[in-house]
mmCIF file of C-alpha atoms in Angstrom:
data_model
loop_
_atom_site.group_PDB
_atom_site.id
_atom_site.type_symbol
_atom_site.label_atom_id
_atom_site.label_comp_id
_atom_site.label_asym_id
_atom_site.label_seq_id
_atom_site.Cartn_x
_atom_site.Cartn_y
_atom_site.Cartn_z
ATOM 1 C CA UNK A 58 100.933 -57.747 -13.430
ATOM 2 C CA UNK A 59 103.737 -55.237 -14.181
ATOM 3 C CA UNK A 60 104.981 -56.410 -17.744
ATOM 4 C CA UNK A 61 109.164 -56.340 -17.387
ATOM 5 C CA UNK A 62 111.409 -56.813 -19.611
ATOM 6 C CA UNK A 63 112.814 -60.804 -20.205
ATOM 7 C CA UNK A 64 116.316 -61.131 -18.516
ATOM 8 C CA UNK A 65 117.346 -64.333 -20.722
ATOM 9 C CA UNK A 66 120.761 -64.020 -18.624
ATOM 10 C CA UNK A 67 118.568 -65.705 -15.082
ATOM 11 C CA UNK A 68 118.146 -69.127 -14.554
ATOM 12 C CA UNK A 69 115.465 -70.266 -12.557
ATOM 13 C CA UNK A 70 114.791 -73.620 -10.443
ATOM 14 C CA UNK A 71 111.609 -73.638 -9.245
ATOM 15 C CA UNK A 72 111.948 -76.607 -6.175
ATOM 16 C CA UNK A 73 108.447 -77.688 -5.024
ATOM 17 C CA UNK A 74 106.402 -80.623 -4.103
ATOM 18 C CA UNK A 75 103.253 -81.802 -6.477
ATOM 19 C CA UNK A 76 100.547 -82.717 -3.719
ATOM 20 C CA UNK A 77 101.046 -79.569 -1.388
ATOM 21 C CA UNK A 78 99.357 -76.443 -3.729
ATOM 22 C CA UNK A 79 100.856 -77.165 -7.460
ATOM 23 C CA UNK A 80 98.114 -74.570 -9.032
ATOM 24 C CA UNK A 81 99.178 -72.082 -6.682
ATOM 25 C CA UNK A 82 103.170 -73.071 -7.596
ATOM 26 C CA UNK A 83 102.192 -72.607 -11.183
ATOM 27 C CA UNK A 84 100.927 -68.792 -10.338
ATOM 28 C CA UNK A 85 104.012 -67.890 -8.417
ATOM 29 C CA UNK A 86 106.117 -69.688 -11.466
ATOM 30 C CA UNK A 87 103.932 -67.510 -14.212
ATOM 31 C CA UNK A 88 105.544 -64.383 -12.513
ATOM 32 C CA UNK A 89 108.989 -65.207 -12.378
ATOM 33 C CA UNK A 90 108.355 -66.736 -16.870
ATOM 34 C CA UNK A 91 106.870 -62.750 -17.023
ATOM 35 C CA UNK A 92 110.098 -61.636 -15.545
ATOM 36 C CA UNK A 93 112.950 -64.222 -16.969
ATOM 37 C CA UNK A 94 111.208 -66.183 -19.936
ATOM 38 C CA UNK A 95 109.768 -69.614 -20.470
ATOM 39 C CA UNK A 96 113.356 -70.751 -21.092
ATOM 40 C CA UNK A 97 114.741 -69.372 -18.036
ATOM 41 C CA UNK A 98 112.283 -70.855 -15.408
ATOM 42 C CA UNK A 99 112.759 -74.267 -15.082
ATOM 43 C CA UNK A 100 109.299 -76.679 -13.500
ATOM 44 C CA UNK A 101 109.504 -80.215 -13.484
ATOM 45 C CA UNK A 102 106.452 -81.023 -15.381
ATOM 46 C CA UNK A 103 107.062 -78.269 -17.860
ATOM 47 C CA UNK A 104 110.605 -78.706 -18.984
ATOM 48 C CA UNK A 105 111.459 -82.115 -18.964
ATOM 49 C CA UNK A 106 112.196 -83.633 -22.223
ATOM 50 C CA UNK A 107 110.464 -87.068 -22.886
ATOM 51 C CA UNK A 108 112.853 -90.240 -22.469
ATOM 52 C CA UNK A 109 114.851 -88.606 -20.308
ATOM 53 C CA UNK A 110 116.524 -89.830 -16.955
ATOM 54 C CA UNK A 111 114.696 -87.896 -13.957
ATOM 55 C CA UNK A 112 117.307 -88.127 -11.259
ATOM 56 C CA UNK A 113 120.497 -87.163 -14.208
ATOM 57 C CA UNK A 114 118.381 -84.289 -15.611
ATOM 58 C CA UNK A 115 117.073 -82.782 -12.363
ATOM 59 C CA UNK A 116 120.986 -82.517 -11.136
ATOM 60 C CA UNK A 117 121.681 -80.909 -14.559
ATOM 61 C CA UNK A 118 119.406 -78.210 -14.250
ATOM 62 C CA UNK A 119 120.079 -77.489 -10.986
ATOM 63 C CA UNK A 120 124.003 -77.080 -11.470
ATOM 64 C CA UNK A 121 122.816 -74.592 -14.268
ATOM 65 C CA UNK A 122 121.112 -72.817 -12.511
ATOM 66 C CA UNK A 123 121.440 -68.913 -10.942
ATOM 67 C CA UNK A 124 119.284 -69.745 -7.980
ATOM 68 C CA UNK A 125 116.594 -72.332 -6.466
ATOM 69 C CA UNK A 126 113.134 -71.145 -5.444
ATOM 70 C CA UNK A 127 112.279 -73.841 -2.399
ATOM 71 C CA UNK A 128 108.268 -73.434 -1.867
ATOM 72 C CA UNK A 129 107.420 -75.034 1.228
ATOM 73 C CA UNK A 130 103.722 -75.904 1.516
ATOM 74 C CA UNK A 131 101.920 -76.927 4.416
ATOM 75 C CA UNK A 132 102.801 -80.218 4.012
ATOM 76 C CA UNK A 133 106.299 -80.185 2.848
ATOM 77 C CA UNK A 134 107.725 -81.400 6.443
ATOM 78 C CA UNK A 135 105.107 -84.356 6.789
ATOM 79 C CA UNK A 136 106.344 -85.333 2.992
ATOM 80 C CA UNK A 137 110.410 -84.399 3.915
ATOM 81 C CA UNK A 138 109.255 -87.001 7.494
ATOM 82 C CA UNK A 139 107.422 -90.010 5.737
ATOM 83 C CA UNK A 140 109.811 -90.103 2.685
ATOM 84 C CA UNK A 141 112.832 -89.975 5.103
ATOM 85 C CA UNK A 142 111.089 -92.842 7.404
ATOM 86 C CA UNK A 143 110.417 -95.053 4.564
ATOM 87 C CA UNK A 144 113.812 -94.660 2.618
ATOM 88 C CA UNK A 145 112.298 -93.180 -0.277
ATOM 89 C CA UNK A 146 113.422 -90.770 -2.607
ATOM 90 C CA UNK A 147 112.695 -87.471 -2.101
ATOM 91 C CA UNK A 148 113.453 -85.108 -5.380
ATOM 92 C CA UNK A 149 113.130 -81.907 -3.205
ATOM 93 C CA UNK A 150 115.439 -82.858 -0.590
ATOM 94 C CA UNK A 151 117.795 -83.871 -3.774
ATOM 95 C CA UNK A 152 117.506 -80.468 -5.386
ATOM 96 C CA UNK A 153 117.728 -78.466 -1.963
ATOM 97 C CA UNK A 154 121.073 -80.603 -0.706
ATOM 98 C CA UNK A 155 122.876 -80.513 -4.615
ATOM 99 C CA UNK A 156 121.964 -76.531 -5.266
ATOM 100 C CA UNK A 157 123.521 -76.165 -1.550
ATOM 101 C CA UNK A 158 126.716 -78.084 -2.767
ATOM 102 C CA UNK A 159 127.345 -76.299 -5.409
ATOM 103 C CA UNK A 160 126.947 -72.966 -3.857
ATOM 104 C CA UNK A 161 123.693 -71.831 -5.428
ATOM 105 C CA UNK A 162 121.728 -69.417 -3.610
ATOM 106 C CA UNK A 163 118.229 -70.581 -1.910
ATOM 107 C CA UNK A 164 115.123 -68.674 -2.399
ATOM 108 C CA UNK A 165 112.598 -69.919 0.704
ATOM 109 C CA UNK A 166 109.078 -69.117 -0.095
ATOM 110 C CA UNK A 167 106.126 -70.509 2.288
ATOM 111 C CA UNK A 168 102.650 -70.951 0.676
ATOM 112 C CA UNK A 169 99.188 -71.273 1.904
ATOM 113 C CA UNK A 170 99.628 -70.418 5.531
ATOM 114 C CA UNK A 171 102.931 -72.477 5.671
ATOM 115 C CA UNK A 172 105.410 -72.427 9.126
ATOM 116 C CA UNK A 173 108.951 -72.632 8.270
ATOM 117 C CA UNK A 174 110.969 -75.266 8.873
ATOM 118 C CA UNK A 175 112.498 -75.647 12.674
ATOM 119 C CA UNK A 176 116.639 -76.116 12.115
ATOM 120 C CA UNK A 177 115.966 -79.215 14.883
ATOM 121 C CA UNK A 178 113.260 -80.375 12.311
ATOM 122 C CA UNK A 179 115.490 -80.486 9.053
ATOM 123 C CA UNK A 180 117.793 -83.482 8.447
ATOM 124 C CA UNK A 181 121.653 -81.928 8.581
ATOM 125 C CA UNK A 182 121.890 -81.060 4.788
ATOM 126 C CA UNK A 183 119.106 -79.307 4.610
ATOM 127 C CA UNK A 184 119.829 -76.667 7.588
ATOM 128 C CA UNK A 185 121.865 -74.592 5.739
ATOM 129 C CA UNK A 186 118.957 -73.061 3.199
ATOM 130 C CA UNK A 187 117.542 -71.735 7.034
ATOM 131 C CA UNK A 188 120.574 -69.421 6.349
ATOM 132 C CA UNK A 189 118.827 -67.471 3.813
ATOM 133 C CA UNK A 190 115.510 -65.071 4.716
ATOM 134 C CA UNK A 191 111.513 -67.084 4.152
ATOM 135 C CA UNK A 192 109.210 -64.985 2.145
ATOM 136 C CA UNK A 193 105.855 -65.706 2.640
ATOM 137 C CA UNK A 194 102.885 -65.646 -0.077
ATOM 138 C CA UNK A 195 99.004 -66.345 0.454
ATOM 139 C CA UNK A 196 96.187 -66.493 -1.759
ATOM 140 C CA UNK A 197 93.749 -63.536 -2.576
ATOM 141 C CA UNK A 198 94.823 -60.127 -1.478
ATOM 142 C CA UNK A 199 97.876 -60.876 -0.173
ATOM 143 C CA UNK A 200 99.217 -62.647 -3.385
ATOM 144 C CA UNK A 201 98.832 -59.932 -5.518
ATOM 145 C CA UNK A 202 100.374 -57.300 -2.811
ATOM 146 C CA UNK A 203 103.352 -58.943 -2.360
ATOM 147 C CA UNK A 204 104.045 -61.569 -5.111
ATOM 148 C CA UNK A 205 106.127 -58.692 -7.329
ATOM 149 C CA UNK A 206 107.929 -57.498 -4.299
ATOM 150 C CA UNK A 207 109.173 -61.372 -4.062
ATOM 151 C CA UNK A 208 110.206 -61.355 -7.696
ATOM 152 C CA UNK A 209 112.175 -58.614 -7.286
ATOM 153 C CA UNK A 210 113.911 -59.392 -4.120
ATOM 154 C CA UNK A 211 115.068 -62.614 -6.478
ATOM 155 C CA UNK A 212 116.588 -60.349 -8.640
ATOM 156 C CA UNK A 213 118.041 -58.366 -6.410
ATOM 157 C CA UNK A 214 119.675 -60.569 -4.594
ATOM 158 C CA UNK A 215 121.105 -62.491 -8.078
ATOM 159 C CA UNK A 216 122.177 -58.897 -8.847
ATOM 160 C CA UNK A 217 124.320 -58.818 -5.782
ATOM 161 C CA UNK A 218 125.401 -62.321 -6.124
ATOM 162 C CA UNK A 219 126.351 -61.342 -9.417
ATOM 163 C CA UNK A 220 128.092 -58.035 -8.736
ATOM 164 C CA UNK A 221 130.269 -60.087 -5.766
ATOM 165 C CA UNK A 222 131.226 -62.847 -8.435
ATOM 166 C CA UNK A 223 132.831 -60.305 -10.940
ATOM 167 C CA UNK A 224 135.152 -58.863 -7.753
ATOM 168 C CA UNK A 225 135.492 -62.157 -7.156
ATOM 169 C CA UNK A 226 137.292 -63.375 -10.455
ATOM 170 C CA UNK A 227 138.805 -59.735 -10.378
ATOM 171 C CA UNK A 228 140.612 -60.369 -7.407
ATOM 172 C CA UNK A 229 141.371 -63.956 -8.163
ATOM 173 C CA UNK A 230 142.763 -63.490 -11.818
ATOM 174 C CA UNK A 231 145.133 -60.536 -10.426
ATOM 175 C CA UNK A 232 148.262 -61.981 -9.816
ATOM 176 C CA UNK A 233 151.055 -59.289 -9.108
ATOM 177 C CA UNK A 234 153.819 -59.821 -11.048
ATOM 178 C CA UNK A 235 157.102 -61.688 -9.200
ATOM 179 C CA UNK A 236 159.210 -58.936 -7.851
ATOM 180 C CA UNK A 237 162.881 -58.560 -9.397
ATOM 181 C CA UNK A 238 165.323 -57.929 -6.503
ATOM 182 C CA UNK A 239 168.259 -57.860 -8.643
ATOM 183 C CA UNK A 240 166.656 -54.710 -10.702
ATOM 184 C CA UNK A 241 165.328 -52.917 -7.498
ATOM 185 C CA UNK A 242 168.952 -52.755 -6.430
ATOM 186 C CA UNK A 243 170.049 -51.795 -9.284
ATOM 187 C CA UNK A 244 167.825 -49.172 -9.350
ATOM 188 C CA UNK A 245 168.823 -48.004 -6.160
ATOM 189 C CA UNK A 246 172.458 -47.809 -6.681
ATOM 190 C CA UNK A 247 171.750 -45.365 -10.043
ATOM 191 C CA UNK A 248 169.653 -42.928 -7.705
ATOM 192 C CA UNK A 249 172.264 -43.439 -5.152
ATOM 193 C CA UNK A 250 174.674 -42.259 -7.682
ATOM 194 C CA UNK A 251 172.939 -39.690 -8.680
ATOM 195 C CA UNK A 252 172.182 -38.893 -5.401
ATOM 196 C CA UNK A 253 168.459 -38.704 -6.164
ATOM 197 C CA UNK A 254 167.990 -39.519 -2.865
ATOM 198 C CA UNK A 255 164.028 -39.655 -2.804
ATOM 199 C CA UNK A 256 164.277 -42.422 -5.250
ATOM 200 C CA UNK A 257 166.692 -44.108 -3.630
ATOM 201 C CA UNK A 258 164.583 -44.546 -0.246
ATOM 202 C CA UNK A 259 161.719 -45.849 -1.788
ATOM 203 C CA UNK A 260 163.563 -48.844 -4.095
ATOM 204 C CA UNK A 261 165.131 -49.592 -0.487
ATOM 205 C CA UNK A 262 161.594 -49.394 0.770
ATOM 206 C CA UNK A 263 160.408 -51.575 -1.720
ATOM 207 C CA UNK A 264 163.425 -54.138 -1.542
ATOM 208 C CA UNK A 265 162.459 -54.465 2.137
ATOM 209 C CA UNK A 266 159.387 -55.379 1.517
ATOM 210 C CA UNK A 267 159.291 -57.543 -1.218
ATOM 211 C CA UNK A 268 160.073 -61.010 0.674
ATOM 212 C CA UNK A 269 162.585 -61.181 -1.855
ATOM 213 C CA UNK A 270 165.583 -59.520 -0.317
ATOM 214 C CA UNK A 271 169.105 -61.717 -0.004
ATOM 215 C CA UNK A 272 169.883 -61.776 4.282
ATOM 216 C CA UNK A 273 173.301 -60.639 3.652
ATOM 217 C CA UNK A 274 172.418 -57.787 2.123
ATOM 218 C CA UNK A 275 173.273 -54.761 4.246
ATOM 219 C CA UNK A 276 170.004 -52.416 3.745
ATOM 220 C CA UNK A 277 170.901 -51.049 7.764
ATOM 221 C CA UNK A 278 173.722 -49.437 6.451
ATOM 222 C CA UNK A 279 172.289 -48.263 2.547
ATOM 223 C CA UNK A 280 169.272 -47.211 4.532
ATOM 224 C CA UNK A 281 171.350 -44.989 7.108
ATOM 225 C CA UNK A 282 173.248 -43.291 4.486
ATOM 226 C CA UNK A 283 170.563 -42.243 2.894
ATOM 227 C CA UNK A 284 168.263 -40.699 5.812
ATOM 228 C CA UNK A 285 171.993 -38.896 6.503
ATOM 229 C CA UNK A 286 171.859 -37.324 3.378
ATOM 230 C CA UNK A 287 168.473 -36.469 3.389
ATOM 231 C CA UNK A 288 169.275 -34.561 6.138
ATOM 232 C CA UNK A 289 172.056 -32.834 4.681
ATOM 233 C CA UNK A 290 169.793 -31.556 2.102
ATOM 234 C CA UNK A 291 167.394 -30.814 4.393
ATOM 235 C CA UNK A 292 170.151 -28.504 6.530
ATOM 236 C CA UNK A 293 171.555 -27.034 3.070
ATOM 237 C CA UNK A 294 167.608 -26.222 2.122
ATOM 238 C CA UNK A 295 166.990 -24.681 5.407
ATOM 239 C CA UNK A 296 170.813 -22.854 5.701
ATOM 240 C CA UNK A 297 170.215 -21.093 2.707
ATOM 241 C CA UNK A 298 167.357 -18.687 3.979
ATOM 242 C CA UNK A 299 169.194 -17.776 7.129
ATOM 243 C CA UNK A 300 172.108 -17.188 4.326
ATOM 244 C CA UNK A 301 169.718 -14.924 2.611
ATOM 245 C CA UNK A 302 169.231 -12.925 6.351
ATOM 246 C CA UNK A 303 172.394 -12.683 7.232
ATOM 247 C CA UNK A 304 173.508 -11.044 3.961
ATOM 248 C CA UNK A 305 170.324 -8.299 4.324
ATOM 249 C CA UNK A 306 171.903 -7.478 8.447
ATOM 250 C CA UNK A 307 175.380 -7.046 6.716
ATOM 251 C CA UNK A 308 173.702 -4.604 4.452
ATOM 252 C CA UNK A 309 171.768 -2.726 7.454
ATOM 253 C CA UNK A 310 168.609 -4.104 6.699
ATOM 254 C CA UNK A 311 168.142 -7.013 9.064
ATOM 255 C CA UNK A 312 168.212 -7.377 12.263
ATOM 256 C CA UNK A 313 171.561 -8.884 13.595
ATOM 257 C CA UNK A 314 169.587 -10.354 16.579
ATOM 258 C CA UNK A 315 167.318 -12.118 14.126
ATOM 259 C CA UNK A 316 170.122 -13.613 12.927
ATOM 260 C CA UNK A 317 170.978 -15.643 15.916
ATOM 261 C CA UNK A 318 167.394 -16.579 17.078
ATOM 262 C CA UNK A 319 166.731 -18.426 13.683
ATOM 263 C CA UNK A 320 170.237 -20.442 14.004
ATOM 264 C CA UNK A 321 169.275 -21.153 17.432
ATOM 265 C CA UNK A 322 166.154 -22.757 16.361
ATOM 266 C CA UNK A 323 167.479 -24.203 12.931
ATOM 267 C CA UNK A 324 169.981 -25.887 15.336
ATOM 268 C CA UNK A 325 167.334 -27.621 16.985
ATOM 269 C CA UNK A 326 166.608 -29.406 14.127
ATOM 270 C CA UNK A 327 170.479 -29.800 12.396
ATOM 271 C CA UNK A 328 172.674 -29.292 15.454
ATOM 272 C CA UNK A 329 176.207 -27.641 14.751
ATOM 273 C CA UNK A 330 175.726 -27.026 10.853
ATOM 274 C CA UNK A 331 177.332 -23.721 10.478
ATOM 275 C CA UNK A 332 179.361 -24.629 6.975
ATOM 276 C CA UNK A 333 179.494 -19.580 6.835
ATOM 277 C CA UNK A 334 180.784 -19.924 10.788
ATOM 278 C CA UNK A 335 177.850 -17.524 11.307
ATOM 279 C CA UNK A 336 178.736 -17.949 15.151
ATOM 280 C CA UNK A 337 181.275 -15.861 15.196
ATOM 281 C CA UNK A 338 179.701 -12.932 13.270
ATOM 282 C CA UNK A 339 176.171 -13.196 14.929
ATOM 283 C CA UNK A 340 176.663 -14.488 18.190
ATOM 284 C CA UNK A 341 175.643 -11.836 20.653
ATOM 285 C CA UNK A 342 179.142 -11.015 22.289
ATOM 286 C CA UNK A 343 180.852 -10.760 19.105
ATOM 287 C CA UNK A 344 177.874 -8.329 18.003
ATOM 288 C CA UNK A 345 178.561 -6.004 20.788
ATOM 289 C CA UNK A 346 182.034 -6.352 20.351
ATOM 290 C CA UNK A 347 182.106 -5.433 16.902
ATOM 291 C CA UNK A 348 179.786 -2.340 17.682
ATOM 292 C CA UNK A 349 182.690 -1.265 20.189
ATOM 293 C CA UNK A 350 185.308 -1.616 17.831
ATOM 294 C CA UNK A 351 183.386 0.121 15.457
ATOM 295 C CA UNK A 352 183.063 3.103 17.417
ATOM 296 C CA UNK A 353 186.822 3.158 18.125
ATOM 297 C CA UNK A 354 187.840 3.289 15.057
ATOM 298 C CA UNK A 355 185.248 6.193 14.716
ATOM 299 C CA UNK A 356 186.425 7.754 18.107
ATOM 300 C CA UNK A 357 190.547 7.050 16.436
ATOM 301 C CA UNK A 358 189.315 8.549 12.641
ATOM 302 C CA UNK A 359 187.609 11.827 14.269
ATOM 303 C CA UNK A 360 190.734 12.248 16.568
ATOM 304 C CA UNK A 361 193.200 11.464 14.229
ATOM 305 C CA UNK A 362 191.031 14.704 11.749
ATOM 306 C CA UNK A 363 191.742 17.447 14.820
ATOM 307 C CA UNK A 364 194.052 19.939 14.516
ATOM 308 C CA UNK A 365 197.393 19.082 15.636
ATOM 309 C CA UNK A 366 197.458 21.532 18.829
ATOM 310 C CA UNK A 367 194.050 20.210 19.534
ATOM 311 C CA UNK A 368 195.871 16.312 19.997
ATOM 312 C CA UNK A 369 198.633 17.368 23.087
ATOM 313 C CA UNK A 370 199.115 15.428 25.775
ATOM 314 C CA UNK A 371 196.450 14.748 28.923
ATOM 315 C CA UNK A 372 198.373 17.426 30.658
ATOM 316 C CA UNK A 373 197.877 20.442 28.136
ATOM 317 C CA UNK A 374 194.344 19.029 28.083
ATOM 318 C CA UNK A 375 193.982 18.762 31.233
ATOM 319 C CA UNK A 376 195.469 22.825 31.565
ATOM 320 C CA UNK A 377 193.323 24.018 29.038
ATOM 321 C CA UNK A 378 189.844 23.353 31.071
ATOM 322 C CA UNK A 379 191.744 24.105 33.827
ATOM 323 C CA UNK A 380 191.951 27.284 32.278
ATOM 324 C CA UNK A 381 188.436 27.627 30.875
ATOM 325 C CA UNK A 382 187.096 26.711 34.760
ATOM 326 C CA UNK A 383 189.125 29.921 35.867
ATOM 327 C CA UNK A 384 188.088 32.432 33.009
ATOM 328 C CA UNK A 385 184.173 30.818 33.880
ATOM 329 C CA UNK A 386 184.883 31.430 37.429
ATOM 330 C CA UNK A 387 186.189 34.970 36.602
ATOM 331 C CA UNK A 388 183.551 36.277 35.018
ATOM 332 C CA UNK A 389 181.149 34.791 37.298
ATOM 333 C CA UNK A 390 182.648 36.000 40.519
ATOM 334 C CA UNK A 391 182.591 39.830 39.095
ATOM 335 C CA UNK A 392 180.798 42.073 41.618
ATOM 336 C CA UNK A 393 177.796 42.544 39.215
ATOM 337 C CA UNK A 394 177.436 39.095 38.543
ATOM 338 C CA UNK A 395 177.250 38.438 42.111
ATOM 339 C CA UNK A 396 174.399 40.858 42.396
ATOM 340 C CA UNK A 397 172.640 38.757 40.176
ATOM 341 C CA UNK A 398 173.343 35.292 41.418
ATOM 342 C CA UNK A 399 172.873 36.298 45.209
ATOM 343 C CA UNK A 400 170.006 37.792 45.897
ATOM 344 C CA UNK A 401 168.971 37.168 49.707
ATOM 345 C CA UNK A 402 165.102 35.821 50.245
ATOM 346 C CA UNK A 403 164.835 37.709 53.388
ATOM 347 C CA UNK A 404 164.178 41.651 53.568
ATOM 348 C CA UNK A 405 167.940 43.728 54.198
ATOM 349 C CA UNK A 406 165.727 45.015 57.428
ATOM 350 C CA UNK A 407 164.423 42.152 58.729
ATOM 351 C CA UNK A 408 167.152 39.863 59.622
ATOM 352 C CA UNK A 409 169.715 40.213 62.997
ATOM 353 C CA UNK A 410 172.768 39.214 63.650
ATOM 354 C CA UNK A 411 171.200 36.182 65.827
ATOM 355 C CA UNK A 412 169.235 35.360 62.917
ATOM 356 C CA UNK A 413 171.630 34.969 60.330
ATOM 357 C CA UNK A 414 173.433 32.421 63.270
ATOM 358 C CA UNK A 415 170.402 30.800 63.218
ATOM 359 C CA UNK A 416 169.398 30.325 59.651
ATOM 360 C CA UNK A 417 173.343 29.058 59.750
ATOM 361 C CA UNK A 418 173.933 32.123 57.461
ATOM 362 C CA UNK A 419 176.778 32.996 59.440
ATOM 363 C CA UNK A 420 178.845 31.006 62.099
ATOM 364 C CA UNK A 421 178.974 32.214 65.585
ATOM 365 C CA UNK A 422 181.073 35.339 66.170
ATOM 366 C CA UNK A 423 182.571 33.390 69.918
#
């Protein structure tokens, strides 16, 4: 035997029948008093206090119990049959049908070569321990190989039992506390006015929600403002950095065509926010026609810095490269000059008269 540690907490109900195996009852129930202690395993001929009422004491102990070990022996049926023929009490049906009312868990174990009970077999207050899984203990060998493992899977499963009943009461003793509509819109109405306008969605979130709100009250409208402003703040937020690039192209450093593509795509999400009318300064015709104006006012400032005989009208203008052309012209036409520029591919020897006409050097002479 593996000596463990009493848990005093456990209360046992051992649930058997006297003339199917008691000896071999009282080895199972020496594990579980090894386990639990002698006051937390509870045997009908062990723990019964003289003078007292059978039937009133057996219902006690079951109530107080944590669970109810059910040993079926091989002739638990014929007994459960013959008692149920004749009428007669039967203290193991009793124990099996109260520990089922009151919700204690059922711990089938079949001894000695025992079947378990067939659901069409059991009267209808009994099915419901077939809910829970038979464990299965024979003498010799096979006791002693799996007799701990069944003690244990007891306490495992009053270990889950247990952990489910503390969620259990958890859950059941939370009780949220009653929600005050008047306050939440009160609270909404000081964001609102502070235009904190985070806080002012969510205490309209939570008004909806609360099952609380009075049906005239107009959240539509409180809830549209406020997803228009967050928007507005959202445009200002996003404005602000195309602010930021429009003042770097002013200064030569950005771009100007930069400019435009990110209001094109911030107007995508906040259409026709422009509150700097950076249209007019960035839009791509008004870029080229500033760059044209600039340069007349360039072309007008290095005009206006000329001498004034350099500023006559077209006509002197117009005379003066007349007269460069004919100096040019001049000086090109000189007879040395035109040795230079002419100088005739063909030998002076070579070439006739009808040559020349025919290389459409010359015209013909008729």
């Amino acid at each position: 035997m593996n000596n463990q540690p009493a848990v005093s907490k456990r209360k046992i109900f051992i649930s058997y029948r006297r003339n199917d195996h008691p000896d071999f009852v009282e080895r199972i129930r020496d594990w579980f008093l090894l386990r639990y202690g002698r006051d937390s395993v509870f045997m009908d001929f062990d723990n019964i206090p003289p003078f007292t009422r059978f039937a009133d004491y057996i219902r006690q102990r079951v109530r107080e119990c944590d669970v109810l070990i059910a040993i079926v022996g091989p002739s638990w049926m014929d007994t459960l049959r013959e008692r149920e023929h004749h009428a007669d009490e039967d203290y193991v049906r009793l124990e099996i049908r109260l520990a089922l009312e009151e919700g204690k868990p059922i711990a089938p174990i079949c001894i000695k070569g025992a079947a378990p009970p067939r659901v069409q077999d059991l009267p209808a207050d009994l099915r419901p321990m077939l809910d829970y899984h038979m464990a299965f203990l024979n003498s010799g060998r096979d006791f002693l190989d799996n007799i701990e493992r069944v003690v244990n899977a007891v306490e495992e499963l009053l270990a889950r039992l247990e952990m489910f009943s503390s969620v259990t009461q958890d859950i059941q003793s939370y009780r949220p506390p009653e929600f005050d509509v008047q306050a939440a819109i009160l609270s909404f109405q000081t964001a609102a006015d502070q235009q904190d306008w985070q806080s002012a969605q969510h205490w309209l979130a939570a008004i909806r929600d609360s099952g609380f709100m009075p049906r005239f009250y107009p959240i539509e409208d409180y809830e549209q403002e406020v997803r228009d402003a967050l928007e507005r703040e959202a445009a200002q937020r996003d404005y602000a950095i195309i602010r930021l690039m429009a003042g770097r192209a002013r200064q030569g450093r950005e771009n100007p065509a930069r400019i435009w593509q990110a209001l094109e795509a911030f107007w995508r999400l906040h259409p026709a926010y422009d509150p700097d009318d950076l249209t007019s300064e960035f839009r791509p015709d008004q870029v080229v026609a500033k760059v044209v104006g600039e340069l007349s006012k360039l072309t007008k400032e290095a005009t206006e810095a000329l001498p004034s005989s350099a500023r006559d009208s077209d006509a002197q203008l117009a005379d003066l490269l007349h007269q460069l052309d004919a100096a040019e012209a001049d000086e090109f036409f000189e007879p040395d000059a035109l040795d230079e520029a002419f100088v005739s591919p063909f030998p002076a020897d070579s070439i006739d008269l009808e040559k020349a006409v025919e290389l459409g050097l010359i015209t013909d002479m008729d």
